Amino acid sequence: MVNIDIKQKLTNFLSLPQEVALDLPLIMATGRGEVNIENYKNLIEFTDTKIRVNTRAGSMTIEGEKLTLRQVTTENVLVSGIISGIKYV
């Protein structure tokens, strides 16, 4: 297994996207109404006020109101609703 520091240095040297080369999550928020998470592992918890997602970098929690999973594929999760916060654990 290649050391993560070596991978990161090689990724930077070759100008590769870190989320692809290091299998890190890519999180894109559109205002307070939508969050798209790419490169996730699995869903841990899902309610209309909290969604917890496991990623290679750790788990993250999306909090808000009327949260729904608009799209779930093997590569990304799209959450919509009134988003009040995103926390990383």
PDB file of C-alpha atoms in Angstrom:
ATOM      1  CA  MET A   1       0.000   0.000   0.000  1.00  0.00           C
ATOM      2  CA  VAL A   2       1.332   3.424  -0.968  1.00  0.00           C
ATOM      3  CA  ASN A   3       1.761   5.959   1.818  1.00  0.00           C
ATOM      4  CA  ILE A   4      -0.931   8.692   1.698  1.00  0.00           C
ATOM      5  CA  ASP A   5       1.724  11.453   1.773  1.00  0.00           C
ATOM      6  CA  ILE A   6       3.413   9.985  -1.299  1.00  0.00           C
ATOM      7  CA  LYS A   7       0.051   9.699  -3.062  1.00  0.00           C
ATOM      8  CA  GLN A   8      -0.783  13.309  -2.256  1.00  0.00           C
ATOM      9  CA  LYS A   9       2.609  14.581  -3.461  1.00  0.00           C
ATOM     10  CA  LEU A  10       2.296  12.580  -6.678  1.00  0.00           C
ATOM     11  CA  THR A  11      -1.260  13.845  -7.173  1.00  0.00           C
ATOM     12  CA  ASN A  12      -0.119  17.452  -6.731  1.00  0.00           C
ATOM     13  CA  PHE A  13       2.885  16.964  -9.034  1.00  0.00           C
ATOM     14  CA  LEU A  14       0.725  15.476 -11.805  1.00  0.00           C
ATOM     15  CA  SER A  15      -2.063  18.029 -11.226  1.00  0.00           C
ATOM     16  CA  LEU A  16      -4.651  15.296 -10.737  1.00  0.00           C
ATOM     17  CA  PRO A  17      -7.936  15.995  -8.949  1.00  0.00           C
ATOM     18  CA  GLN A  18      -7.469  14.890  -5.317  1.00  0.00           C
ATOM     19  CA  GLU A  19     -10.979  13.501  -5.025  1.00  0.00           C
ATOM     20  CA  VAL A  20     -10.241  11.063  -7.849  1.00  0.00           C
ATOM     21  CA  ALA A  21      -6.644  10.103  -7.079  1.00  0.00           C
ATOM     22  CA  LEU A  22      -7.090   9.823  -3.291  1.00  0.00           C
ATOM     23  CA  ASP A  23     -10.726   8.652  -3.327  1.00  0.00           C
ATOM     24  CA  LEU A  24     -11.773  11.661  -1.254  1.00  0.00           C
ATOM     25  CA  PRO A  25     -15.324  12.993  -1.163  1.00  0.00           C
ATOM     26  CA  LEU A  26     -16.257  15.943  -3.337  1.00  0.00           C
ATOM     27  CA  ILE A  27     -18.983  18.009  -1.671  1.00  0.00           C
ATOM     28  CA  MET A  28     -20.831  20.669  -3.624  1.00  0.00           C
ATOM     29  CA  ALA A  29     -23.423  22.870  -1.931  1.00  0.00           C
ATOM     30  CA  THR A  30     -25.850  24.915  -3.973  1.00  0.00           C
ATOM     31  CA  GLY A  31     -27.087  27.651  -1.691  1.00  0.00           C
ATOM     32  CA  ARG A  32     -28.939  26.280   1.315  1.00  0.00           C
ATOM     33  CA  GLY A  33     -31.135  23.983  -0.720  1.00  0.00           C
ATOM     34  CA  GLU A  34     -28.934  21.228  -2.095  1.00  0.00           C
ATOM     35  CA  VAL A  35     -25.773  19.235  -1.301  1.00  0.00           C
ATOM     36  CA  ASN A  36     -24.176  16.748  -3.684  1.00  0.00           C
ATOM     37  CA  ILE A  37     -21.638  14.280  -2.247  1.00  0.00           C
ATOM     38  CA  GLU A  38     -19.478  12.280  -4.649  1.00  0.00           C
ATOM     39  CA  ASN A  39     -17.216   9.377  -3.629  1.00  0.00           C
ATOM     40  CA  TYR A  40     -19.199   8.370  -0.559  1.00  0.00           C
ATOM     41  CA  LYS A  41     -19.119   4.917   1.050  1.00  0.00           C
ATOM     42  CA  ASN A  42     -22.605   4.516   2.496  1.00  0.00           C
ATOM     43  CA  LEU A  43     -25.512   6.208   4.235  1.00  0.00           C
ATOM     44  CA  ILE A  44     -25.392   5.862   8.011  1.00  0.00           C
ATOM     45  CA  GLU A  45     -28.582   7.680   9.049  1.00  0.00           C
ATOM     46  CA  PHE A  46     -31.463   9.317   7.256  1.00  0.00           C
ATOM     47  CA  THR A  47     -34.264  11.408   8.756  1.00  0.00           C
ATOM     48  CA  ASP A  48     -36.017  14.556   7.562  1.00  0.00           C
ATOM     49  CA  THR A  49     -33.730  16.650   9.837  1.00  0.00           C
ATOM     50  CA  LYS A  50     -30.401  14.778   9.636  1.00  0.00           C
ATOM     51  CA  ILE A  51     -28.524  12.747   7.040  1.00  0.00           C
ATOM     52  CA  ARG A  52     -25.225  11.061   7.971  1.00  0.00           C
ATOM     53  CA  VAL A  53     -22.908   9.850   5.232  1.00  0.00           C
ATOM     54  CA  ASN A  54     -19.741   7.786   5.568  1.00  0.00           C
ATOM     55  CA  THR A  55     -16.774   8.739   3.358  1.00  0.00           C
ATOM     56  CA  ARG A  56     -13.137   7.720   3.137  1.00  0.00           C
ATOM     57  CA  ALA A  57     -12.255  10.954   4.976  1.00  0.00           C
ATOM     58  CA  GLY A  58     -14.709  10.228   7.814  1.00  0.00           C
ATOM     59  CA  SER A  59     -18.388  10.738   8.352  1.00  0.00           C
ATOM     60  CA  MET A  60     -20.323  13.910   7.683  1.00  0.00           C
ATOM     61  CA  THR A  61     -23.710  15.106   8.869  1.00  0.00           C
ATOM     62  CA  ILE A  62     -26.096  17.313   6.938  1.00  0.00           C
ATOM     63  CA  GLU A  63     -28.641  18.998   9.196  1.00  0.00           C
ATOM     64  CA  GLY A  64     -31.738  20.938   8.282  1.00  0.00           C
ATOM     65  CA  GLU A  65     -35.463  20.630   7.673  1.00  0.00           C
ATOM     66  CA  LYS A  66     -37.463  18.659   5.125  1.00  0.00           C
ATOM     67  CA  LEU A  67     -34.311  16.835   3.988  1.00  0.00           C
ATOM     68  CA  THR A  68     -34.801  14.306   1.217  1.00  0.00           C
ATOM     69  CA  LEU A  69     -32.538  12.103  -0.839  1.00  0.00           C
ATOM     70  CA  ARG A  70     -33.219  13.274  -4.370  1.00  0.00           C
ATOM     71  CA  GLN A  71     -30.710  10.922  -5.931  1.00  0.00           C
ATOM     72  CA  VAL A  72     -28.648   7.998  -4.621  1.00  0.00           C
ATOM     73  CA  THR A  73     -26.258   6.142  -6.918  1.00  0.00           C
ATOM     74  CA  THR A  74     -23.126   4.114  -6.285  1.00  0.00           C
ATOM     75  CA  GLU A  75     -21.085   7.282  -6.842  1.00  0.00           C
ATOM     76  CA  ASN A  76     -23.083  10.171  -5.401  1.00  0.00           C
ATOM     77  CA  VAL A  77     -25.818  11.287  -3.020  1.00  0.00           C
ATOM     78  CA  LEU A  78     -27.914  14.370  -3.713  1.00  0.00           C
ATOM     79  CA  VAL A  79     -29.641  15.860  -0.658  1.00  0.00           C
ATOM     80  CA  SER A  80     -32.235  18.607  -0.898  1.00  0.00           C
ATOM     81  CA  GLY A  81     -34.224  20.564   1.669  1.00  0.00           C
ATOM     82  CA  ILE A  82     -33.561  23.535   3.943  1.00  0.00           C
ATOM     83  CA  ILE A  83     -29.938  22.922   4.908  1.00  0.00           C
ATOM     84  CA  SER A  84     -28.739  24.573   8.112  1.00  0.00           C
ATOM     85  CA  GLY A  85     -25.330  22.943   8.470  1.00  0.00           C
ATOM     86  CA  ILE A  86     -22.744  20.457   7.297  1.00  0.00           C
ATOM     87  CA  LYS A  87     -20.500  18.889   9.943  1.00  0.00           C
ATOM     88  CA  TYR A  88     -17.452  16.678   9.509  1.00  0.00           C
ATOM     89  CA  VAL A  89     -16.532  14.093  12.153  1.00  0.00           C
TER      90      VAL A  89
END
